[in-house]
mmCIF file of C-alpha atoms in Angstrom:
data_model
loop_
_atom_site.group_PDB
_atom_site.id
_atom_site.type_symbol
_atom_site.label_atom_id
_atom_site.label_comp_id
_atom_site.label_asym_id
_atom_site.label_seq_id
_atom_site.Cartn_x
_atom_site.Cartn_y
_atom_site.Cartn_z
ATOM 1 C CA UNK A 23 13.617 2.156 -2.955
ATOM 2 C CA UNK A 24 11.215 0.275 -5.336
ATOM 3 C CA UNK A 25 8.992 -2.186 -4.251
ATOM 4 C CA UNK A 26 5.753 -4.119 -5.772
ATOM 5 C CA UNK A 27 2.831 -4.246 -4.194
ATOM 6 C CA UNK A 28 0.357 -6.949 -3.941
ATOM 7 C CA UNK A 29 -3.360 -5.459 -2.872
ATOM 8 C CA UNK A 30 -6.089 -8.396 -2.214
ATOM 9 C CA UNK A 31 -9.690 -8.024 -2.235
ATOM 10 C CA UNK A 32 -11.164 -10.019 0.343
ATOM 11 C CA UNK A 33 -11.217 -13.526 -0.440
ATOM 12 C CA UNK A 34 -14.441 -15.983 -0.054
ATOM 13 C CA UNK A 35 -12.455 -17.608 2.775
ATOM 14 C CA UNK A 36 -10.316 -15.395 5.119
ATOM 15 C CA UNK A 37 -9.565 -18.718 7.067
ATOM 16 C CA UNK A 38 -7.938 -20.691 4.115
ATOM 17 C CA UNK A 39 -6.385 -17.275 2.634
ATOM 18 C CA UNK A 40 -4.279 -16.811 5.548
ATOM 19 C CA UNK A 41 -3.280 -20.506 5.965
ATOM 20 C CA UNK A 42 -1.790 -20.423 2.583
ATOM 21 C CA UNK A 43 -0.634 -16.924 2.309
ATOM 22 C CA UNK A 44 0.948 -17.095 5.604
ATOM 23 C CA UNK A 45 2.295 -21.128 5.917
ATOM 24 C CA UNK A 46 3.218 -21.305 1.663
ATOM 25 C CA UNK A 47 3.016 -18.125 -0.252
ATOM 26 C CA UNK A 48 5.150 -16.039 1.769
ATOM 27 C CA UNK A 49 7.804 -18.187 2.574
ATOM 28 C CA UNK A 50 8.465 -18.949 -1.068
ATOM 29 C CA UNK A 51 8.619 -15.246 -1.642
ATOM 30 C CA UNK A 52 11.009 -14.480 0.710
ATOM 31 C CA UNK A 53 13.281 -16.451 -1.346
ATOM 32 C CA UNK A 54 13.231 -14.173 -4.099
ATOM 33 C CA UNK A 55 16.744 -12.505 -4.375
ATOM 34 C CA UNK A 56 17.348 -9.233 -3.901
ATOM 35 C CA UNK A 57 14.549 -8.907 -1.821
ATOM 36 C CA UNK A 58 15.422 -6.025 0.656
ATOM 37 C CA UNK A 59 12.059 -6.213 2.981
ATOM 38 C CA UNK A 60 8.700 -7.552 2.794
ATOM 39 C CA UNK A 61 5.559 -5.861 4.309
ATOM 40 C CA UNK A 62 2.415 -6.802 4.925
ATOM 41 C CA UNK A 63 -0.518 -4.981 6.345
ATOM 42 C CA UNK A 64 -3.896 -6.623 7.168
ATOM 43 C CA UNK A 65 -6.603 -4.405 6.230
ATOM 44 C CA UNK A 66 -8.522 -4.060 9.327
ATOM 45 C CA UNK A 67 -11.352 -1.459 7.512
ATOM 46 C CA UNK A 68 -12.154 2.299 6.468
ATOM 47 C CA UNK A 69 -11.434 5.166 8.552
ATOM 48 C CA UNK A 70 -15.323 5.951 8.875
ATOM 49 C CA UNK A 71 -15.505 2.595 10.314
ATOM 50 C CA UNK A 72 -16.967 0.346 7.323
ATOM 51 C CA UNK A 73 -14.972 -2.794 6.631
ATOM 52 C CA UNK A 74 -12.542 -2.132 2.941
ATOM 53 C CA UNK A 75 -13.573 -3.720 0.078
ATOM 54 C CA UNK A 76 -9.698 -4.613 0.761
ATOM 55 C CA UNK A 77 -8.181 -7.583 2.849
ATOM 56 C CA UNK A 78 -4.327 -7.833 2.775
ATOM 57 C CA UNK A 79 -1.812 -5.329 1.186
ATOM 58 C CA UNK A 80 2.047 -6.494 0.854
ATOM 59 C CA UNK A 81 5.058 -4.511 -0.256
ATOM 60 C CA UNK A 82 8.065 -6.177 -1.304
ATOM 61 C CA UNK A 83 11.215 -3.519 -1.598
ATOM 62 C CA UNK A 84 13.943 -4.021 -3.721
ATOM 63 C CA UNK A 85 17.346 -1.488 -4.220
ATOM 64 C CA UNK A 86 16.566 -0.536 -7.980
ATOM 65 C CA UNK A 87 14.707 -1.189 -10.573
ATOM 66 C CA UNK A 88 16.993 -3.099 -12.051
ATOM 67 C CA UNK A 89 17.793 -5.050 -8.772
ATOM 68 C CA UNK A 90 13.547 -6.005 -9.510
ATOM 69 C CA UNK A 91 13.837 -6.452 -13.151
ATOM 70 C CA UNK A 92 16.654 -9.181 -12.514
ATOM 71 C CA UNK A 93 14.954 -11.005 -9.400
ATOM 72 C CA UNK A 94 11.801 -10.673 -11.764
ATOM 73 C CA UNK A 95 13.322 -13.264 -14.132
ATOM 74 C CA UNK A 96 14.663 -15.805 -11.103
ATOM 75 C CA UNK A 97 12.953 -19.148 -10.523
ATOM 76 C CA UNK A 98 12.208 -17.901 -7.015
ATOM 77 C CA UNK A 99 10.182 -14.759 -8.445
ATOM 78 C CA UNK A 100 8.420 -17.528 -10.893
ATOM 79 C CA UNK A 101 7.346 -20.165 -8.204
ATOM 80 C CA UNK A 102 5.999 -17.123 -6.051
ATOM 81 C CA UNK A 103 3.804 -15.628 -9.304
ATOM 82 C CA UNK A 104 2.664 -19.071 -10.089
ATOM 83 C CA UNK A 105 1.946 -19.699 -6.341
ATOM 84 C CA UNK A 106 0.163 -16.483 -6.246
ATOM 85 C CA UNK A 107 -2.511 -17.392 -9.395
ATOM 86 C CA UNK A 108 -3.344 -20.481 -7.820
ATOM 87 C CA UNK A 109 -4.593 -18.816 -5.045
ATOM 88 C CA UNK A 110 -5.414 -15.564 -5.425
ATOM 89 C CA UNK A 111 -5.064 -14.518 -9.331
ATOM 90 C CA UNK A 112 -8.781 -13.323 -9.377
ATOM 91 C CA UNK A 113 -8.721 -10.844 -6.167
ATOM 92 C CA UNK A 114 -4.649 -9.652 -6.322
ATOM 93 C CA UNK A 115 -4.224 -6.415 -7.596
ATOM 94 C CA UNK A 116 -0.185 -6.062 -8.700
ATOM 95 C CA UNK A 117 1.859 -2.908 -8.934
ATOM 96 C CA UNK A 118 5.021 -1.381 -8.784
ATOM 97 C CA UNK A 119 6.225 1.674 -7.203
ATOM 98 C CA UNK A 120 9.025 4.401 -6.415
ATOM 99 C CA UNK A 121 9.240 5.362 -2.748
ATOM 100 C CA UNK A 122 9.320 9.559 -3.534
ATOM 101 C CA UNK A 123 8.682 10.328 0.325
ATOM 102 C CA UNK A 124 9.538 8.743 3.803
ATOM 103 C CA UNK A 125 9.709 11.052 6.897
ATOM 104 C CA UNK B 1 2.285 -0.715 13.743
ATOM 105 C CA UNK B 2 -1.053 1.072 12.963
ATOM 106 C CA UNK B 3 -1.429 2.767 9.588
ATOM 107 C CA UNK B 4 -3.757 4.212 7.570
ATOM 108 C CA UNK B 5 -3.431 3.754 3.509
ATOM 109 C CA UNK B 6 -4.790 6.435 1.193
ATOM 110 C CA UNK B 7 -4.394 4.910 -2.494
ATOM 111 C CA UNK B 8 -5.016 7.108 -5.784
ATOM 112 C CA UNK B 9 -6.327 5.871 -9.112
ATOM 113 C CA UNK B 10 -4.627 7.857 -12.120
ATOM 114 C CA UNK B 11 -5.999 11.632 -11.687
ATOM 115 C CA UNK B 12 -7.289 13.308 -14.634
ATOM 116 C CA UNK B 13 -4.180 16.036 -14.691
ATOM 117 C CA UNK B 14 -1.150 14.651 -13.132
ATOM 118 C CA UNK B 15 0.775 17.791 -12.799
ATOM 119 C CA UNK B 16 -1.843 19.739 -11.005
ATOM 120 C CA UNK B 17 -2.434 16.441 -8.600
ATOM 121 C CA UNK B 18 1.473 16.741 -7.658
ATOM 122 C CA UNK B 19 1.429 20.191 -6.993
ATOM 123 C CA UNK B 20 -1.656 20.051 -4.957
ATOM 124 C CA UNK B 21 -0.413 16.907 -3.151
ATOM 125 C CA UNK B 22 3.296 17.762 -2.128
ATOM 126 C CA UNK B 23 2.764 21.657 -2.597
ATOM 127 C CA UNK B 24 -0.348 21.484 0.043
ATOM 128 C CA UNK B 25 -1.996 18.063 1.025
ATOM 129 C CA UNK B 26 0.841 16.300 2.223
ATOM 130 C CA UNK B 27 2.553 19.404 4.532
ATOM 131 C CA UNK B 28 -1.134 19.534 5.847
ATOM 132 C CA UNK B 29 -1.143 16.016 6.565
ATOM 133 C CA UNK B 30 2.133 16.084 7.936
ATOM 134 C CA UNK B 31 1.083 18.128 10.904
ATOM 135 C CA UNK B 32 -1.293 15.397 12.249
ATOM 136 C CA UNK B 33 -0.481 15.045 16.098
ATOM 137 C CA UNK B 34 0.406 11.314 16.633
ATOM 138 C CA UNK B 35 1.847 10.740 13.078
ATOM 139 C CA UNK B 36 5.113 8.637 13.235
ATOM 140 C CA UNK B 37 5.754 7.783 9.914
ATOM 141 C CA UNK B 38 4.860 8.611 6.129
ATOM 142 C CA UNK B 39 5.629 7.154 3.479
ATOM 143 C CA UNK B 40 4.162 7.686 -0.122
ATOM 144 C CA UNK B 41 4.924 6.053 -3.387
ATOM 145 C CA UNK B 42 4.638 6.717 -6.507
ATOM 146 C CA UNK B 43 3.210 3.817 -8.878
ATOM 147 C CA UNK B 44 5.193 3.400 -11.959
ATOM 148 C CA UNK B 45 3.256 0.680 -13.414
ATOM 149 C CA UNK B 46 2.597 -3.373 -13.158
ATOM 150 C CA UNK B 47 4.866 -5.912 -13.067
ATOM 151 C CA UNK B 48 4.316 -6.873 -16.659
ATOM 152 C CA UNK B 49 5.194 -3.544 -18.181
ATOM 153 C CA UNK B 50 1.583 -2.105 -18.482
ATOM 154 C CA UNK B 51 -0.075 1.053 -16.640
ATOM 155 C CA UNK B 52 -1.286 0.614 -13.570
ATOM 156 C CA UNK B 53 -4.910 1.980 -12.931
ATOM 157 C CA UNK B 54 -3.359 3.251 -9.641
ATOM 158 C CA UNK B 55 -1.291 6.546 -9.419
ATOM 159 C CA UNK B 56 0.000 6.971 -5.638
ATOM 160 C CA UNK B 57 -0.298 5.059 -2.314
ATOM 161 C CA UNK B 58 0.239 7.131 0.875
ATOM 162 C CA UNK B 59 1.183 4.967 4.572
ATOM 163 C CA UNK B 60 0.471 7.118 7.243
ATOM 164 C CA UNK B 61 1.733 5.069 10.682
ATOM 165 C CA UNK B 62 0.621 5.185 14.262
ATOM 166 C CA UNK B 63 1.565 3.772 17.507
ATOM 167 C CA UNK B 64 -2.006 1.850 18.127
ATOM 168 C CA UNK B 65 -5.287 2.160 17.357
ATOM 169 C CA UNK B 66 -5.936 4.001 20.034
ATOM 170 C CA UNK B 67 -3.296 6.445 19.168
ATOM 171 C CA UNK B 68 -4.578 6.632 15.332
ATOM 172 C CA UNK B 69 -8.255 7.518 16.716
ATOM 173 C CA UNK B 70 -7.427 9.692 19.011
ATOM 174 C CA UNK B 71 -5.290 11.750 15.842
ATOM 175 C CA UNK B 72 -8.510 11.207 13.788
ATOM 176 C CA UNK B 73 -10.125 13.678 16.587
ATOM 177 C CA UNK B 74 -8.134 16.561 16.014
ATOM 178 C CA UNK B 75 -8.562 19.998 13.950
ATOM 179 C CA UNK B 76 -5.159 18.528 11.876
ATOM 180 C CA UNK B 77 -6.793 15.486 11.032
ATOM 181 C CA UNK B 78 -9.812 17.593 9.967
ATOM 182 C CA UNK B 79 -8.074 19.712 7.450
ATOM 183 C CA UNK B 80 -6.216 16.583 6.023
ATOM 184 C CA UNK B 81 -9.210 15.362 5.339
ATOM 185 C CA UNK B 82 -11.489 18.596 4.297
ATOM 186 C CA UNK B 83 -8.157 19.006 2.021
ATOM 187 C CA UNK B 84 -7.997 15.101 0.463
ATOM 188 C CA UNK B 85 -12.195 15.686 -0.456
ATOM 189 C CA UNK B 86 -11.287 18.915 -2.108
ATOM 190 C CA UNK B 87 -8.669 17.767 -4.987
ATOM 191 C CA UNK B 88 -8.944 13.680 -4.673
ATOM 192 C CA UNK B 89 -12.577 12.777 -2.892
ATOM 193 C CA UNK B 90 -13.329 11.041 -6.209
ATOM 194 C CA UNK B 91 -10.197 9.094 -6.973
ATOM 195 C CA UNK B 92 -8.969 8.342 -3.437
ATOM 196 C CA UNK B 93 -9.534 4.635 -1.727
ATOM 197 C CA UNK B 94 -8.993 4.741 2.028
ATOM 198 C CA UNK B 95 -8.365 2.222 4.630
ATOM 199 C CA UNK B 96 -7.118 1.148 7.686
ATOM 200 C CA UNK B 97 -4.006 -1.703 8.201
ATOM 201 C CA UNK B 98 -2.455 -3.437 10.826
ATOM 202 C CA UNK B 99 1.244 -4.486 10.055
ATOM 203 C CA UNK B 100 1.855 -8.370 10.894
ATOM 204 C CA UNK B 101 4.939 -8.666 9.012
ATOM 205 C CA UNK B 102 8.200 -6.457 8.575
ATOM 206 C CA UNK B 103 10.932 -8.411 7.835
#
């Protein structure tokens, strides 16, 4: 599968962060279409035991890359990517991958 | 689920990284007692076309914390990681992730 992936710093305040990633910027992208399965993983810290420079990484899978390209271009995809600089455009890291291994 | 992420920033030679990775680091990994799940992707690029600074993102999942410690202790987990410092130590960002959503 292909998915993007949305890797956050950790924000100034964890408390708002989650209200609004959790109660508004999820839900709207979960709307996107196409969207197979969405992921997200709180970074908890390092294995050494440190706390990540990370806070929150989420993986959104989609069927193809074209199956992304076209939910890319829906309104859904667009409310989500504005909703996402309002909140976190300064500590989101954005990329997009192939799944080449899962066992 | 608990997992531990291992992400990769571009290496310098990308064929020798492969080789090194799938060819050795990954059956070494692999071997980890406790180790449900793994699941690596490659990163094609960002959303908007460009190169992404990162080249590979590796999920490694465990039951529970307790579980993921406990595989941390053994002569596996050792080699993974005497292994990862070897070809990656400089390029490699690891940390440690609780899943709160899979849906």
């Amino acid at each position: 599968m292909i998915k993007m992936i949305a890797l956050y710093k950790q924000p100034k305040d964890k408390k708002k962060f989650d209200e609004h990633y959790f109660g508004t910027h999820a839900p709207i992208t979960a709307k996107i279409p196409g969207l197979r399965k969405m992921e997200v993983t709180k970074i908890t810290g390092t294995p050494m035991g440190g706390e990540s420079e990370y806070y929150l990484l989420c993986e959104m899978y989609y069927d193809s890359y074209e199956a992304f390209k076209a939910a890319m271009k829906t309104s859904e995809a667009k409310a989500s990517g504005k909703d996402l600089m309002s909140f976190a455009g300064d500590i989101v890291t954005l990329m997009v991958g192939e799944e080449v291994k899962n066992d």
